[in-house]
Amino acid sequence: MVDVEIAAPRQALEEHGTPLALAIADALGRMAETDLDPDERAGIAAIEARRAALLEDNSFVAGSETLTVHDATRLASKKVREARLLFRLVRAIKPKVAIELGTNMGISGAYQVLALKLDGDGRLITLEGHPAGRRSPRARSSPTATPSTEPTRRR
């Protein structure tokens, strides 16, 4: 089944033909795949379990008297489809360094860290501009690894 939303951009990227364009086209084509390898499946399941737990948490985000962990996760975290695309892009492009601006609850960072770990190389740097997020260890938590400046090495 062809996803109508991505069909035209994917075709344009394929026609462009550069290695980066082809890698992005491949990531677009594979983002909805359900045929994950066991490590991908386990990592994504762990991230989504963490998301579910955050969505059940009605405590306030550190430094806030109005924003709950539930609301921060629901409003600002990447949805599953977007996170899977990000995961596929990192797997396809294989960056040595990825930078995330706006860490929030760490969901998209966890997807990136998972992709980097599965590829065996790379490093994620996350930056949070909101004062509450900078102080909150919960905002930096990740089910697979804490997004950090620590490199992930090939085994």
Short mmCIF file of N, CA, C and O in Angstrom, two decimals, residues 36-117:
data_model
loop_
_atom_site.label_atom_id
_atom_site.label_comp_id
_atom_site.label_asym_id
_atom_site.label_seq_id
_atom_site.Cartn_x
_atom_site.Cartn_y
_atom_site.Cartn_z
N LEU A 36 10.09 -5.37 11.39
CA LEU A 36 11.27 -4.89 12.11
C LEU A 36 12.13 -6.07 12.53
O LEU A 36 11.60 -7.14 12.82
N ASP A 37 13.44 -5.84 12.60
CA ASP A 37 14.27 -6.92 13.13
C ASP A 37 14.07 -6.96 14.65
O ASP A 37 13.52 -6.03 15.24
N PRO A 38 14.46 -8.05 15.30
CA PRO A 38 14.20 -8.18 16.74
C PRO A 38 14.75 -7.04 17.60
O PRO A 38 14.10 -6.61 18.55
N ASP A 39 15.94 -6.53 17.26
CA ASP A 39 16.51 -5.42 18.05
C ASP A 39 15.71 -4.14 17.85
O ASP A 39 15.50 -3.39 18.80
N GLU A 40 15.29 -3.88 16.61
CA GLU A 40 14.46 -2.70 16.35
C GLU A 40 13.13 -2.82 17.11
O GLU A 40 12.69 -1.88 17.77
N ARG A 41 12.51 -3.98 17.01
CA ARG A 41 11.22 -4.21 17.65
C ARG A 41 11.32 -4.02 19.17
O ARG A 41 10.50 -3.35 19.79
N ALA A 42 12.35 -4.60 19.77
CA ALA A 42 12.53 -4.49 21.22
C ALA A 42 12.80 -3.05 21.64
O ALA A 42 12.23 -2.56 22.63
N GLY A 43 13.64 -2.35 20.89
CA GLY A 43 13.95 -0.96 21.23
C GLY A 43 12.75 -0.06 21.11
O GLY A 43 12.48 0.77 21.99
N ILE A 44 12.01 -0.20 20.02
CA ILE A 44 10.82 0.64 19.82
C ILE A 44 9.75 0.31 20.87
O ILE A 44 9.11 1.21 21.40
N ALA A 45 9.60 -0.97 21.21
CA ALA A 45 8.64 -1.35 22.25
C ALA A 45 9.00 -0.70 23.58
O ALA A 45 8.12 -0.22 24.31
N ALA A 46 10.29 -0.66 23.90
CA ALA A 46 10.73 -0.04 25.16
C ALA A 46 10.44 1.47 25.15
O ALA A 46 9.99 2.03 26.15
N ILE A 47 10.69 2.12 24.02
CA ILE A 47 10.41 3.56 23.93
C ILE A 47 8.92 3.81 24.07
O ILE A 47 8.50 4.71 24.81
N GLU A 48 8.11 3.02 23.38
CA GLU A 48 6.67 3.23 23.44
C GLU A 48 6.10 2.88 24.82
O GLU A 48 5.13 3.50 25.26
N ALA A 49 6.71 1.94 25.53
CA ALA A 49 6.31 1.65 26.91
C ALA A 49 6.62 2.86 27.80
O ALA A 49 5.83 3.22 28.68
N ARG A 50 7.77 3.48 27.55
CA ARG A 50 8.13 4.68 28.31
C ARG A 50 7.15 5.81 28.01
O ARG A 50 6.71 6.52 28.90
N ARG A 51 6.78 5.97 26.71
CA ARG A 51 5.81 7.01 26.35
C ARG A 51 4.49 6.76 27.09
O ARG A 51 3.89 7.68 27.64
N ALA A 52 4.04 5.49 27.11
CA ALA A 52 2.79 5.15 27.79
C ALA A 52 2.85 5.51 29.27
O ALA A 52 1.89 6.04 29.84
N ALA A 53 3.99 5.22 29.90
CA ALA A 53 4.15 5.56 31.32
C ALA A 53 4.12 7.08 31.53
O ALA A 53 3.50 7.57 32.48
N LEU A 54 4.77 7.82 30.64
CA LEU A 54 4.76 9.28 30.75
C LEU A 54 3.35 9.84 30.57
O LEU A 54 2.96 10.80 31.23
N LEU A 55 2.58 9.23 29.68
CA LEU A 55 1.21 9.68 29.44
C LEU A 55 0.29 9.38 30.63
O LEU A 55 -0.78 9.98 30.75
N GLU A 56 0.70 8.48 31.50
CA GLU A 56 -0.06 8.17 32.72
C GLU A 56 0.37 9.05 33.90
O GLU A 56 -0.27 9.03 34.95
N ASP A 57 1.43 9.81 33.74
CA ASP A 57 2.02 10.60 34.83
C ASP A 57 1.38 11.99 34.87
O ASP A 57 1.60 12.80 33.99
N ASN A 58 0.60 12.25 35.91
CA ASN A 58 -0.05 13.54 36.05
C ASN A 58 0.66 14.47 37.02
O ASN A 58 0.11 15.49 37.42
N SER A 59 1.90 14.13 37.38
CA SER A 59 2.68 15.04 38.22
C SER A 59 3.13 16.22 37.36
O SER A 59 3.10 16.16 36.12
N PHE A 60 3.54 17.28 38.01
CA PHE A 60 3.97 18.45 37.28
C PHE A 60 5.42 18.31 36.83
O PHE A 60 6.24 17.72 37.53
N VAL A 61 5.70 18.83 35.65
CA VAL A 61 7.07 18.88 35.15
C VAL A 61 7.86 19.73 36.13
O VAL A 61 7.37 20.75 36.62
N ALA A 62 9.08 19.33 36.42
CA ALA A 62 9.92 20.07 37.36
C ALA A 62 9.98 21.54 36.96
O ALA A 62 10.20 21.88 35.79
N GLY A 63 9.75 22.42 37.92
CA GLY A 63 9.82 23.86 37.67
C GLY A 63 8.52 24.45 37.17
O GLY A 63 8.44 25.65 36.91
N SER A 64 7.48 23.64 37.02
CA SER A 64 6.19 24.14 36.53
C SER A 64 5.09 23.81 37.52
O SER A 64 5.09 22.75 38.13
N GLU A 65 4.17 24.73 37.67
CA GLU A 65 3.01 24.49 38.52
C GLU A 65 1.76 24.25 37.70
O GLU A 65 0.67 24.08 38.25
N THR A 66 1.91 24.22 36.36
CA THR A 66 0.74 24.05 35.50
C THR A 66 0.90 22.95 34.46
O THR A 66 -0.08 22.38 34.02
N LEU A 67 2.12 22.64 34.05
CA LEU A 67 2.33 21.67 32.98
C LEU A 67 2.62 20.29 33.56
O LEU A 67 3.59 20.11 34.30
N THR A 68 1.77 19.33 33.23
CA THR A 68 1.99 17.96 33.72
C THR A 68 2.88 17.19 32.74
O THR A 68 3.00 17.54 31.57
N VAL A 69 3.46 16.13 33.25
CA VAL A 69 4.27 15.25 32.41
C VAL A 69 3.40 14.69 31.29
O VAL A 69 3.81 14.64 30.13
N HIS A 70 2.17 14.32 31.62
CA HIS A 70 1.22 13.83 30.61
C HIS A 70 1.06 14.85 29.48
O HIS A 70 1.17 14.51 28.31
N ASP A 71 0.77 16.11 29.85
CA ASP A 71 0.54 17.13 28.83
C ASP A 71 1.79 17.43 28.02
O ASP A 71 1.73 17.60 26.81
N ALA A 72 2.95 17.49 28.68
CA ALA A 72 4.20 17.75 27.95
C ALA A 72 4.47 16.64 26.95
O ALA A 72 4.89 16.89 25.81
N THR A 73 4.20 15.40 27.34
CA THR A 73 4.41 14.26 26.45
C THR A 73 3.41 14.30 25.30
O THR A 73 3.77 14.14 24.13
N ARG A 74 2.15 14.53 25.61
CA ARG A 74 1.09 14.52 24.59
C ARG A 74 1.25 15.66 23.60
O ARG A 74 1.09 15.48 22.39
N LEU A 75 1.60 16.84 24.09
CA LEU A 75 1.63 18.03 23.24
C LEU A 75 2.93 18.20 22.46
O LEU A 75 2.91 18.68 21.33
N ALA A 76 4.06 17.83 23.04
CA ALA A 76 5.33 18.18 22.41
C ALA A 76 6.15 17.00 21.90
O ALA A 76 7.06 17.20 21.10
N SER A 77 5.84 15.80 22.33
CA SER A 77 6.62 14.65 21.84
C SER A 77 6.18 14.28 20.43
O SER A 77 5.01 14.42 20.08
N LYS A 78 7.13 13.77 19.66
CA LYS A 78 6.81 13.29 18.32
C LYS A 78 5.80 12.14 18.42
O LYS A 78 5.89 11.29 19.30
N LYS A 79 4.85 12.13 17.52
CA LYS A 79 3.91 11.02 17.43
C LYS A 79 4.66 9.80 16.90
O LYS A 79 5.75 9.92 16.35
N VAL A 80 4.07 8.62 17.03
CA VAL A 80 4.75 7.37 16.64
C VAL A 80 5.19 7.42 15.18
O VAL A 80 6.33 7.07 14.85
N ARG A 81 4.33 7.87 14.30
CA ARG A 81 4.66 7.92 12.87
C ARG A 81 5.86 8.82 12.60
O ARG A 81 6.77 8.46 11.87
N GLU A 82 5.87 10.00 13.21
CA GLU A 82 6.99 10.92 13.04
C GLU A 82 8.27 10.38 13.65
O GLU A 82 9.35 10.51 13.09
N ALA A 83 8.15 9.75 14.81
CA ALA A 83 9.31 9.17 15.48
C ALA A 83 9.90 8.02 14.66
O ALA A 83 11.12 7.88 14.57
N ARG A 84 9.02 7.21 14.06
CA ARG A 84 9.50 6.11 13.21
C ARG A 84 10.23 6.65 11.98
O ARG A 84 11.23 6.09 11.54
N LEU A 85 9.73 7.77 11.42
CA LEU A 85 10.43 8.40 10.29
C LEU A 85 11.80 8.88 10.74
O LEU A 85 12.80 8.65 10.06
N LEU A 86 11.87 9.54 11.87
CA LEU A 86 13.15 10.01 12.40
C LEU A 86 14.10 8.83 12.60
O LEU A 86 15.28 8.89 12.23
N PHE A 87 13.60 7.75 13.18
CA PHE A 87 14.39 6.53 13.37
C PHE A 87 14.93 6.03 12.03
O PHE A 87 16.12 5.73 11.90
N ARG A 88 14.06 5.94 11.04
CA ARG A 88 14.48 5.45 9.72
C ARG A 88 15.47 6.40 9.06
O ARG A 88 16.40 5.96 8.38
N LEU A 89 15.28 7.72 9.23
CA LEU A 89 16.23 8.68 8.66
C LEU A 89 17.62 8.51 9.27
O LEU A 89 18.62 8.50 8.56
N VAL A 90 17.68 8.37 10.58
CA VAL A 90 18.98 8.19 11.24
C VAL A 90 19.61 6.88 10.78
O VAL A 90 20.80 6.83 10.50
N ARG A 91 18.81 5.82 10.66
CA ARG A 91 19.36 4.54 10.19
C ARG A 91 19.85 4.65 8.75
O ARG A 91 20.87 4.08 8.40
N ALA A 92 19.13 5.39 7.91
CA ALA A 92 19.49 5.50 6.49
C ALA A 92 20.70 6.40 6.27
O ALA A 92 21.58 6.09 5.48
N ILE A 93 20.74 7.52 6.98
CA ILE A 93 21.79 8.52 6.75
C ILE A 93 23.05 8.20 7.54
O ILE A 93 24.15 8.53 7.12
N LYS A 94 22.90 7.55 8.70
CA LYS A 94 24.03 7.14 9.54
C LYS A 94 24.94 8.31 9.92
O LYS A 94 26.14 8.30 9.67
N PRO A 95 24.37 9.34 10.56
CA PRO A 95 25.20 10.48 10.93
C PRO A 95 26.20 10.09 12.02
O PRO A 95 25.94 9.21 12.84
N LYS A 96 27.33 10.76 12.03
CA LYS A 96 28.30 10.58 13.11
C LYS A 96 27.87 11.39 14.33
O LYS A 96 28.14 11.01 15.46
N VAL A 97 27.19 12.53 14.07
CA VAL A 97 26.69 13.39 15.14
C VAL A 97 25.29 13.85 14.76
O VAL A 97 25.06 14.28 13.63
N ALA A 98 24.36 13.73 15.70
CA ALA A 98 23.01 14.26 15.53
C ALA A 98 22.77 15.25 16.66
O ALA A 98 23.21 15.01 17.79
N ILE A 99 22.12 16.34 16.34
CA ILE A 99 21.82 17.36 17.35
C ILE A 99 20.31 17.54 17.41
O ILE A 99 19.66 17.72 16.39
N GLU A 100 19.77 17.47 18.63
CA GLU A 100 18.34 17.67 18.82
C GLU A 100 18.14 18.93 19.64
O GLU A 100 18.69 19.07 20.73
N LEU A 101 17.35 19.84 19.11
CA LEU A 101 17.01 21.07 19.81
C LEU A 101 15.62 20.90 20.40
O LEU A 101 14.65 20.71 19.67
N GLY A 102 15.51 20.97 21.71
CA GLY A 102 14.23 20.79 22.37
C GLY A 102 14.02 19.34 22.76
O GLY A 102 13.31 18.60 22.11
N THR A 103 14.65 18.91 23.82
CA THR A 103 14.63 17.52 24.26
C THR A 103 13.26 17.09 24.77
O THR A 103 12.86 15.95 24.58
N ASN A 104 12.53 17.98 25.42
CA ASN A 104 11.22 17.69 26.01
C ASN A 104 11.30 16.45 26.88
O ASN A 104 12.10 16.38 27.79
N MET A 105 10.51 15.42 26.60
CA MET A 105 10.48 14.23 27.44
C MET A 105 11.41 13.12 26.95
O MET A 105 11.50 12.07 27.54
N GLY A 106 12.10 13.35 25.86
CA GLY A 106 13.13 12.42 25.41
C GLY A 106 12.68 11.35 24.43
O GLY A 106 13.46 10.46 24.10
N ILE A 107 11.45 11.40 23.94
CA ILE A 107 10.94 10.36 23.05
C ILE A 107 11.70 10.34 21.72
O ILE A 107 12.24 9.31 21.32
N SER A 108 11.77 11.48 21.04
CA SER A 108 12.47 11.48 19.75
C SER A 108 13.96 11.24 19.94
O SER A 108 14.60 10.58 19.12
N GLY A 109 14.52 11.73 21.04
CA GLY A 109 15.92 11.44 21.34
C GLY A 109 16.16 9.96 21.53
O GLY A 109 17.17 9.41 21.08
N ALA A 110 15.21 9.28 22.17
CA ALA A 110 15.35 7.83 22.37
C ALA A 110 15.32 7.09 21.04
O ALA A 110 16.08 6.14 20.84
N TYR A 111 14.45 7.53 20.12
CA TYR A 111 14.43 6.90 18.79
C TYR A 111 15.76 7.11 18.07
O TYR A 111 16.27 6.21 17.41
N GLN A 112 16.32 8.31 18.20
CA GLN A 112 17.60 8.57 17.54
C GLN A 112 18.73 7.75 18.18
O GLN A 112 19.57 7.18 17.47
N VAL A 113 18.75 7.68 19.50
CA VAL A 113 19.77 6.89 20.19
C VAL A 113 19.66 5.42 19.80
O VAL A 113 20.67 4.75 19.55
N LEU A 114 18.43 4.92 19.72
CA LEU A 114 18.24 3.53 19.31
C LEU A 114 18.82 3.30 17.92
O LEU A 114 19.56 2.34 17.70
N ALA A 115 18.52 4.19 16.98
CA ALA A 115 19.05 4.05 15.61
C ALA A 115 20.57 4.09 15.61
O ALA A 115 21.23 3.28 14.96
N LEU A 116 21.14 5.02 16.36
CA LEU A 116 22.60 5.14 16.42
C LEU A 116 23.22 3.88 17.04
O LEU A 116 24.24 3.38 16.55
N LYS A 117 22.61 3.37 18.10
CA LYS A 117 23.14 2.16 18.74
C LYS A 117 23.05 0.96 17.82
O LYS A 117 23.98 0.16 17.74
#
